mmCIF file of C-alpha atoms in Angstrom:
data_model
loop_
_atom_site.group_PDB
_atom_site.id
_atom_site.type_symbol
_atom_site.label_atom_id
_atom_site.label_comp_id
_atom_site.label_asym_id
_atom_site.label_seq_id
_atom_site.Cartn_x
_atom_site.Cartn_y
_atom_site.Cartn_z
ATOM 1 C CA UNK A 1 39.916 -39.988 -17.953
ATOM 2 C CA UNK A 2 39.063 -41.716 -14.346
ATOM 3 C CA UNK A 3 35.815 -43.302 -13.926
ATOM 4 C CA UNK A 4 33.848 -40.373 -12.396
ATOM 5 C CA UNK A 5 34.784 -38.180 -15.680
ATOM 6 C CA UNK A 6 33.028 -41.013 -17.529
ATOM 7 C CA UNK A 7 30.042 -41.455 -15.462
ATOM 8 C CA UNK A 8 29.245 -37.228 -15.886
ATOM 9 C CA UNK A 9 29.982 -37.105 -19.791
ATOM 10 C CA UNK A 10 27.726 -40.265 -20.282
ATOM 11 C CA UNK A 11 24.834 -38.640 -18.047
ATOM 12 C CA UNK A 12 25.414 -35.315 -20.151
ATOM 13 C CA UNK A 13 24.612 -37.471 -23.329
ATOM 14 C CA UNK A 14 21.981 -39.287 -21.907
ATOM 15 C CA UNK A 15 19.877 -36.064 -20.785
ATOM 16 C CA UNK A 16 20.902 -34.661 -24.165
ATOM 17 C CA UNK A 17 19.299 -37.292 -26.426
ATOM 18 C CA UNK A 18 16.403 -37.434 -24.271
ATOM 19 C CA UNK A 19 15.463 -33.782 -25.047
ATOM 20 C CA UNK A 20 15.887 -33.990 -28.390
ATOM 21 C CA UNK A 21 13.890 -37.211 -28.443
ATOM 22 C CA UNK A 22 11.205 -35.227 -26.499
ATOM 23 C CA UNK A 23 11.668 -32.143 -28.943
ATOM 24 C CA UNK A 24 11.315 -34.403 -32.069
ATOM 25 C CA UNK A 25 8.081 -36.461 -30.246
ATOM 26 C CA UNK A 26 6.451 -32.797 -29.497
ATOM 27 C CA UNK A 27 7.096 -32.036 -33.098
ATOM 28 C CA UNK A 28 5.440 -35.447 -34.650
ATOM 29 C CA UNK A 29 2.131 -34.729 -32.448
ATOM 30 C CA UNK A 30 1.380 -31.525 -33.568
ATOM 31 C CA UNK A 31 2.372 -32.522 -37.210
ATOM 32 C CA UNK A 32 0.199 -35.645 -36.720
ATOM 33 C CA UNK A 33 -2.882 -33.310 -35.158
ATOM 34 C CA UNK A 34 -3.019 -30.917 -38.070
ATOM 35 C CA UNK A 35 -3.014 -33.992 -40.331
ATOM 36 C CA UNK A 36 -6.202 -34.952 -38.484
ATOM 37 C CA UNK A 37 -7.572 -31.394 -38.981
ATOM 38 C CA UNK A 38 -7.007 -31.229 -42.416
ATOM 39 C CA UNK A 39 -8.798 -34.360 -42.938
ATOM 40 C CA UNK A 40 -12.063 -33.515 -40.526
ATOM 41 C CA UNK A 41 -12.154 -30.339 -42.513
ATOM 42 C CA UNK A 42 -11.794 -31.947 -45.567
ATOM 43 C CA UNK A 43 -15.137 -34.532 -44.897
ATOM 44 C CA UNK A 44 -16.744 -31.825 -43.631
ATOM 45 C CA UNK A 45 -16.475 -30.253 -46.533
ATOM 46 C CA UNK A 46 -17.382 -32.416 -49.149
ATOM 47 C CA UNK A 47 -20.165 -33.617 -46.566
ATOM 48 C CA UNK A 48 -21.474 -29.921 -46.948
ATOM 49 C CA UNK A 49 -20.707 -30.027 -51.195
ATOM 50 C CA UNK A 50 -22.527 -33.286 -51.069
ATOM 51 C CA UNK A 51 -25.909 -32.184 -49.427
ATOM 52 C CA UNK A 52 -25.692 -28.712 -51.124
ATOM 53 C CA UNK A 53 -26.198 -30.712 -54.278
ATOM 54 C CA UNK A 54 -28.637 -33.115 -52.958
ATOM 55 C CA UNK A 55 -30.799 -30.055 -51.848
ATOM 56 C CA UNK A 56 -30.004 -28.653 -55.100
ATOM 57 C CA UNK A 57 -31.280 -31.001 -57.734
ATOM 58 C CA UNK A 58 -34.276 -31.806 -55.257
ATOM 59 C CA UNK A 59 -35.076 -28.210 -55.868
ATOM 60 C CA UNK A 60 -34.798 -28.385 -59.606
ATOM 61 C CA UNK A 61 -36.733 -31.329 -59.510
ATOM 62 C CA UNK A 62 -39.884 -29.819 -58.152
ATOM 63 C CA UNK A 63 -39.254 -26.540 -60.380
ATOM 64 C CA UNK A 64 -39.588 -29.167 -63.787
ATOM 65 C CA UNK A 65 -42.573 -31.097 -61.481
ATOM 66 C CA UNK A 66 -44.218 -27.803 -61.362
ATOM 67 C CA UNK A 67 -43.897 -26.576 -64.644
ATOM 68 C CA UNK A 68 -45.128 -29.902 -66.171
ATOM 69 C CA UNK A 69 -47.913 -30.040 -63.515
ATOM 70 C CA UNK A 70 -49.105 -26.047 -64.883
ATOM 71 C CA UNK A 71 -48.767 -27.443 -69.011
ATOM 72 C CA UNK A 72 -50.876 -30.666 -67.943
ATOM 73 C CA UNK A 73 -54.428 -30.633 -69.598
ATOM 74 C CA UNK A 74 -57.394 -30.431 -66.791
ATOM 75 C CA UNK A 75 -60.109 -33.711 -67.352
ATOM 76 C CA UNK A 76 -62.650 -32.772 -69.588
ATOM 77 C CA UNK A 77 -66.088 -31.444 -67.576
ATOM 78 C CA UNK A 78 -68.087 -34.523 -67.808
ATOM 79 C CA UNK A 79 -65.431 -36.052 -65.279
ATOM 80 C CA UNK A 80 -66.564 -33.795 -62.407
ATOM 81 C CA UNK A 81 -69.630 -34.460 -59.862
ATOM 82 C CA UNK A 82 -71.091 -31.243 -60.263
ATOM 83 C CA UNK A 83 -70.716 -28.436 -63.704
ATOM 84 C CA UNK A 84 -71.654 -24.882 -62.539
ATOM 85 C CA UNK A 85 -70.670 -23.332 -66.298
ATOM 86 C CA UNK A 86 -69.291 -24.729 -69.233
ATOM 87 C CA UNK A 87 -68.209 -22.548 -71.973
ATOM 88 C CA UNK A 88 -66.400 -24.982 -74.158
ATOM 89 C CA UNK A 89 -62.888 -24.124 -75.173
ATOM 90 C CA UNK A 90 -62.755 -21.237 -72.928
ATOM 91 C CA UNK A 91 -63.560 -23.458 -69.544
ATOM 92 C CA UNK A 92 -65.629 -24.683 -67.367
ATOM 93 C CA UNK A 93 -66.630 -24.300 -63.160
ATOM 94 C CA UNK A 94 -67.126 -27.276 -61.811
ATOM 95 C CA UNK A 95 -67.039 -28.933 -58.228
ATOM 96 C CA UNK A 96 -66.351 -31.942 -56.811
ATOM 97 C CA UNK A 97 -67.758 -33.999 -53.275
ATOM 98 C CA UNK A 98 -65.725 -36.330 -51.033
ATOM 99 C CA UNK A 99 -66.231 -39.695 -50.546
ATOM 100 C CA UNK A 100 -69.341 -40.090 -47.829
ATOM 101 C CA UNK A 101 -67.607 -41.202 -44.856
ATOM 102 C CA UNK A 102 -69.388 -43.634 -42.351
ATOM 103 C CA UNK A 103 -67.952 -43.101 -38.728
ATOM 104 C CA UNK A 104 -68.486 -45.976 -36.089
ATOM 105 C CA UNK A 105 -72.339 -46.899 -35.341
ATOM 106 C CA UNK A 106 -73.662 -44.813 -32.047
ATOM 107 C CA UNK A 107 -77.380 -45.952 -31.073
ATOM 108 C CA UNK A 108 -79.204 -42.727 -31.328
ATOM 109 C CA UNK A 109 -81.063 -41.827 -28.115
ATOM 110 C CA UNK A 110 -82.273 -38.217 -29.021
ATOM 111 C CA UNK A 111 -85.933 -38.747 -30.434
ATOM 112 C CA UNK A 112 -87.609 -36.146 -32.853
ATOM 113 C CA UNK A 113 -90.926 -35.402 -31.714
ATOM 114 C CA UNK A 114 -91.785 -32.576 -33.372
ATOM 115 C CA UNK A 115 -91.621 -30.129 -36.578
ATOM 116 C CA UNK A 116 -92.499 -26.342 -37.562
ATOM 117 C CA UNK A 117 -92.193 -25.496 -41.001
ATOM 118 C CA UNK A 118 -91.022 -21.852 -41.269
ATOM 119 C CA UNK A 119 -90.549 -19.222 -44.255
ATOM 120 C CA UNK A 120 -88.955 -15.835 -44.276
ATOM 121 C CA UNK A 121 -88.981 -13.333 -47.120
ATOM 122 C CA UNK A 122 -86.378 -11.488 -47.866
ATOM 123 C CA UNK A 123 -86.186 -8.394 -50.501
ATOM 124 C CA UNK A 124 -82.431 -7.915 -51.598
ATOM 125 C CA UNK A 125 -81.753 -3.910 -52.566
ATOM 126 C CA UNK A 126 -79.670 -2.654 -55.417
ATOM 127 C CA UNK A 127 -79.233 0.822 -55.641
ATOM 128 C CA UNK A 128 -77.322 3.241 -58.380
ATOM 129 C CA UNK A 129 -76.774 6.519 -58.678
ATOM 130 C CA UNK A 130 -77.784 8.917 -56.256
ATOM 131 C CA UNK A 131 -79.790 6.224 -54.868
ATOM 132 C CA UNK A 132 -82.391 6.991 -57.320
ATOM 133 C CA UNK A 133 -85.609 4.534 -58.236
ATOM 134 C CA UNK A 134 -84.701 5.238 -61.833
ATOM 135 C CA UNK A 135 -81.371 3.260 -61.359
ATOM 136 C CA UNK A 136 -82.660 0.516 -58.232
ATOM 137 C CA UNK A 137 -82.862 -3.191 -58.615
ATOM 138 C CA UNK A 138 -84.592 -5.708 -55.888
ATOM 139 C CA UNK A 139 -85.774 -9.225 -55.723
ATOM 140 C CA UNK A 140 -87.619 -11.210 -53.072
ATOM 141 C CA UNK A 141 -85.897 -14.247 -51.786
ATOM 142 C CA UNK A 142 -87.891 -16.529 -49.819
ATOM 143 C CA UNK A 143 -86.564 -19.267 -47.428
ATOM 144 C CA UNK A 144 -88.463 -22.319 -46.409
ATOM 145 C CA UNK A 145 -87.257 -24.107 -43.238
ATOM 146 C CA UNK A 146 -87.858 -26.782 -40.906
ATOM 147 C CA UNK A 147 -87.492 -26.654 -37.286
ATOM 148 C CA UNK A 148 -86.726 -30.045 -35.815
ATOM 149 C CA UNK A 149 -87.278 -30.611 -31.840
ATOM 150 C CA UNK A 150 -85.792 -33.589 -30.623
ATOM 151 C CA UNK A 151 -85.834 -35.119 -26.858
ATOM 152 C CA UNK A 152 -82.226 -36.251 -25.891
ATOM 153 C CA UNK A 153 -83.410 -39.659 -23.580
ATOM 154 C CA UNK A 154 -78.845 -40.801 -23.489
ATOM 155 C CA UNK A 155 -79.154 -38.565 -19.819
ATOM 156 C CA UNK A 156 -81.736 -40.725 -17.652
ATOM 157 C CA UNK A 157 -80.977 -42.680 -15.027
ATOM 158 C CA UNK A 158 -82.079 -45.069 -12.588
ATOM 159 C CA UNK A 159 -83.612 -41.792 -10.627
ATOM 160 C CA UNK A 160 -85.162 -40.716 -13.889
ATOM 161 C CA UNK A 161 -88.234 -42.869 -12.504
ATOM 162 C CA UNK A 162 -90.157 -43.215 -9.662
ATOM 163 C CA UNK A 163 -93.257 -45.660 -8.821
ATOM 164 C CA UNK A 164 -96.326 -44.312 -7.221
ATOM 165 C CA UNK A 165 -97.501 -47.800 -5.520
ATOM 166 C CA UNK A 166 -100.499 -46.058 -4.108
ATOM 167 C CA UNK A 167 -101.671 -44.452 -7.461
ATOM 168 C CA UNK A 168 -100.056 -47.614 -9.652
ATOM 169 C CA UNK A 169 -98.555 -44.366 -11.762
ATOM 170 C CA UNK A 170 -94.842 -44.820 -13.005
ATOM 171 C CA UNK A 171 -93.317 -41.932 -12.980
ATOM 172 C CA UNK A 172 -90.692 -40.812 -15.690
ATOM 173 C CA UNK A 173 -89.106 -37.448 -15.844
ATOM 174 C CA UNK A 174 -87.376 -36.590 -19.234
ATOM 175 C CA UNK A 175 -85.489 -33.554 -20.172
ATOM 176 C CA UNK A 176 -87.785 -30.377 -22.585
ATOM 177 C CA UNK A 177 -87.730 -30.850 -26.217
ATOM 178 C CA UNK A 178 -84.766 -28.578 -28.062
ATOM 179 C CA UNK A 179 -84.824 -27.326 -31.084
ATOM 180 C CA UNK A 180 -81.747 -27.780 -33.426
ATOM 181 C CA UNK A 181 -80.291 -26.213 -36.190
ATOM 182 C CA UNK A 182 -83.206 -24.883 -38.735
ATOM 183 C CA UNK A 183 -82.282 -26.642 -41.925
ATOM 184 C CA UNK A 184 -82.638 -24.837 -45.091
ATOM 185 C CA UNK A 185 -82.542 -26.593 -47.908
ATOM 186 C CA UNK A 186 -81.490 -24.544 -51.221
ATOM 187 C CA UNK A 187 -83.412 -26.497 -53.640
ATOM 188 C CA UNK A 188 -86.041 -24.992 -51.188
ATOM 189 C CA UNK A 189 -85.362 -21.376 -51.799
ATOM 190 C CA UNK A 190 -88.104 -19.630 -54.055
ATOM 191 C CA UNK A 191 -85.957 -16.465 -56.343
ATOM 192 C CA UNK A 192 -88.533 -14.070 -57.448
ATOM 193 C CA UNK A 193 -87.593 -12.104 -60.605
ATOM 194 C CA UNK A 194 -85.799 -8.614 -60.270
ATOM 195 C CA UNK A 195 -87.364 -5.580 -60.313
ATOM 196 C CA UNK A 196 -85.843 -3.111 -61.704
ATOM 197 C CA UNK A 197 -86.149 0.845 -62.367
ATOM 198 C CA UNK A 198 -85.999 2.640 -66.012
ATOM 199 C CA UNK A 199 -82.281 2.752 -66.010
ATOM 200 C CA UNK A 200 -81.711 -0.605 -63.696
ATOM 201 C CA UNK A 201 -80.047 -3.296 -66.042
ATOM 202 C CA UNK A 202 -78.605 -7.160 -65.169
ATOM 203 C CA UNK A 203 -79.359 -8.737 -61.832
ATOM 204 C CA UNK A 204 -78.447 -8.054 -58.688
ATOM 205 C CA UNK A 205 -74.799 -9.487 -57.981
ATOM 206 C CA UNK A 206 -73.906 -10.956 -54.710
ATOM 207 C CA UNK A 207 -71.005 -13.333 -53.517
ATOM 208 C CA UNK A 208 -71.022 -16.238 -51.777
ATOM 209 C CA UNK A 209 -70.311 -14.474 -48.356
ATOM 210 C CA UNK A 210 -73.098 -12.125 -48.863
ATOM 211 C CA UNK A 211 -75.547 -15.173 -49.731
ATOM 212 C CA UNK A 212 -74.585 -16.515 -46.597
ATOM 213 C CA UNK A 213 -75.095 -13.632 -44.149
ATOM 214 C CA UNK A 214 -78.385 -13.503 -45.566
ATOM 215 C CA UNK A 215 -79.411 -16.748 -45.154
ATOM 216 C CA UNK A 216 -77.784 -16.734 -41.410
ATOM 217 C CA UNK A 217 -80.059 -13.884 -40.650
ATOM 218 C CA UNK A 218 -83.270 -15.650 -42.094
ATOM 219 C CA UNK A 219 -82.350 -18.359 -39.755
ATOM 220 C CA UNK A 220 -82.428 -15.872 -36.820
ATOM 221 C CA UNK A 221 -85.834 -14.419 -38.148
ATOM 222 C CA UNK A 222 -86.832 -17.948 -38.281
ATOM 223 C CA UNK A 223 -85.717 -19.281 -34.570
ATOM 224 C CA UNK A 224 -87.070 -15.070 -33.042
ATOM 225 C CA UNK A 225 -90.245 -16.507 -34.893
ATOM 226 C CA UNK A 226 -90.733 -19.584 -33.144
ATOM 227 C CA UNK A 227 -90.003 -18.509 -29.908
ATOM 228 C CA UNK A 228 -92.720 -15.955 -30.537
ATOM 229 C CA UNK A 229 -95.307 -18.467 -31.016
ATOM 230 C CA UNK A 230 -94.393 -20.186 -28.018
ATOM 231 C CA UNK A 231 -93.222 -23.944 -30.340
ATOM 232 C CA UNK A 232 -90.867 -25.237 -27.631
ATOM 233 C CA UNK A 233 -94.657 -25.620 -25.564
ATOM 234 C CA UNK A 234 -96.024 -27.262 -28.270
ATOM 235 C CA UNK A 235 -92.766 -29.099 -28.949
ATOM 236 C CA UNK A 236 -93.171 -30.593 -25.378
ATOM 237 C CA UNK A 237 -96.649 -31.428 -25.948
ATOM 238 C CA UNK A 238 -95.680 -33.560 -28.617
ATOM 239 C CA UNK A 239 -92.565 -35.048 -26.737
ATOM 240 C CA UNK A 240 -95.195 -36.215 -23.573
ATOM 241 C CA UNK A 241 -97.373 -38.198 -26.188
ATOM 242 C CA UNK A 242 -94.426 -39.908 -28.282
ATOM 243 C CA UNK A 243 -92.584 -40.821 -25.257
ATOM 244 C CA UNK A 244 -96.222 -41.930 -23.682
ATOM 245 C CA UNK A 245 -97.096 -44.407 -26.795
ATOM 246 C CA UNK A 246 -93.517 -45.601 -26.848
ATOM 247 C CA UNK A 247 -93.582 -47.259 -23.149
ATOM 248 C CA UNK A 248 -96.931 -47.659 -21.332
ATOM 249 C CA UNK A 249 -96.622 -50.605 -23.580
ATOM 250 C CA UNK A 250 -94.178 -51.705 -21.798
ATOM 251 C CA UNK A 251 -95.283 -51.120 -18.746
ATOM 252 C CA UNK A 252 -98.760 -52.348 -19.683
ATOM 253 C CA UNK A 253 -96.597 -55.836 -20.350
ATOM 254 C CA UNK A 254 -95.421 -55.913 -16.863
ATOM 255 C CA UNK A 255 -98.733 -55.175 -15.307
ATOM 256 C CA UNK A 256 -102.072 -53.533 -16.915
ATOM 257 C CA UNK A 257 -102.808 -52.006 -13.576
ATOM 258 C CA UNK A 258 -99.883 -49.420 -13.849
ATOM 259 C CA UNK A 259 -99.837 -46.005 -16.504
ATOM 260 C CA UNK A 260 -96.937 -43.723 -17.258
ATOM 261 C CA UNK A 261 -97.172 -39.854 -16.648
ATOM 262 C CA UNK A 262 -94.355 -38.078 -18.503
ATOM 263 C CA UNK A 263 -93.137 -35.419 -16.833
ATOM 264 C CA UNK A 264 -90.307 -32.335 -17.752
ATOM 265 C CA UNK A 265 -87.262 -31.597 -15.681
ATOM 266 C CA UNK A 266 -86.894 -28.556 -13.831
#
């Protein structure tokens, strides 16, 4: 065999190995990638087994919190704030206030300077059957209420007053008196006794909701009634001599010559 037989058969070996060397590499990466499959799947899945259960006995958990929590014994009646009914063994309604909660200090500038007491009566209606007397039921309600009108001062400014040199009159222009909310108090309320036909028995049932709607609409009688008899004029009246007696002192301390007027805003 000369030298150039050599050199071909020792090339054709060379190539030879190196694709089976390439085959056999090829072969150990995909072996070596489904190996790493196998395992991601496998954390995954005990990951999922693992949280399944966690989710699991959180749910039993609360089942066993919840049926202990419905075989617990209630306090006893004389624990609450407030006992609507008691009837012993059988149960009790009772009801219960927050804790009075003090928000941060404001210095109040709205002044009250003036009051209307108010009272509407209202007859509640029962009827039966065929809307007959013989079967009707009514009772007179009456609400007592006070109007408050307050003067809100937190608005003036610096333009608020102006000095009259020539008539030594300082003068100070302050927003009309406004009526709030009527208040109504319920230990205020006056229940007259039911009237009832032949064939009329019990009193006349009504639910919370309907107890409100009435009250609501004394309230509007209440604030139609006011407006009727003019109070926001007499409201203001009051407002010009409260303001008055709370600074011409004032002024009268900076110099006797000089009075206030008090006078509304447009």
């Amino acid at each position: 065999m000369n030298k150039h037989e050599f050199d071909e058969k020792l090339i054709d070996r060379v190539e030879r190995a190196a694709e089976r060397g390439a085959m056999e590499g090829g072969s150990g990466k995909h072996t070596r990638y489904m190996t790493y499959a196998v395992i991601v799947l496998l954390v995954l899945l005990l990951l999922g087994l693992l949280l399944f259960k966690i989710s699991l006995d959180k749910k039993l958990n609360n089942f066993q919190q919840g049926i202990q929590s419905q075989l617990d014994m209630d306090a006893s009646a004389e624990t609450h704030d407030l006992v609507l009914e008691d009837e012993g063994p059988m149960g009790y309604t009772a009801s219960d206030f927050a804790d009075a909660v003090f928000g941060d200090p404001v210095q109040l500038k709205k002044i009250e300077v003036y009051e209307a007491k108010l009272s509407d009566a209202v007859t509640l209606t029962e009827t039966g059957l065929g809307n007959l007397s013989i079967f009707t039921k009514t009772q007179v309600i009456t609400y007592n209420g006070t109007a408050t009108y307050t003067v809100d001062l937190s608005g003036l400014t610096e333009d608020s007053i102006v000095v009259d040199e020539g008539e030594k009159i300082v003068i100070l222009t302050i927003p009309h008196a406004v009526c709030g909310t009527i208040n109504i108090p319920s230990n205020e309320m006056v229940i007259g006794d039911t009237d009832r036909g032949w064939l009329a028995f019990g009193d006349i049932q009504m639910s919370a909701d309907q107890m409100a709607k009435v009250e609501t609409e004394a309230r509007g009688r209440m604030e139609a009634k006011l407006q009727e008899l003019n109070e926001g004029e007499a409201a203001d009246r009051f407002a010009t001599m409260t303001i008055w007696e709370m600074y011409q002192p004032v002024i009268s301390s900076v110099s006797p010559e000089y009075r206030l007027s008090v006078r509304f805003a447009d």
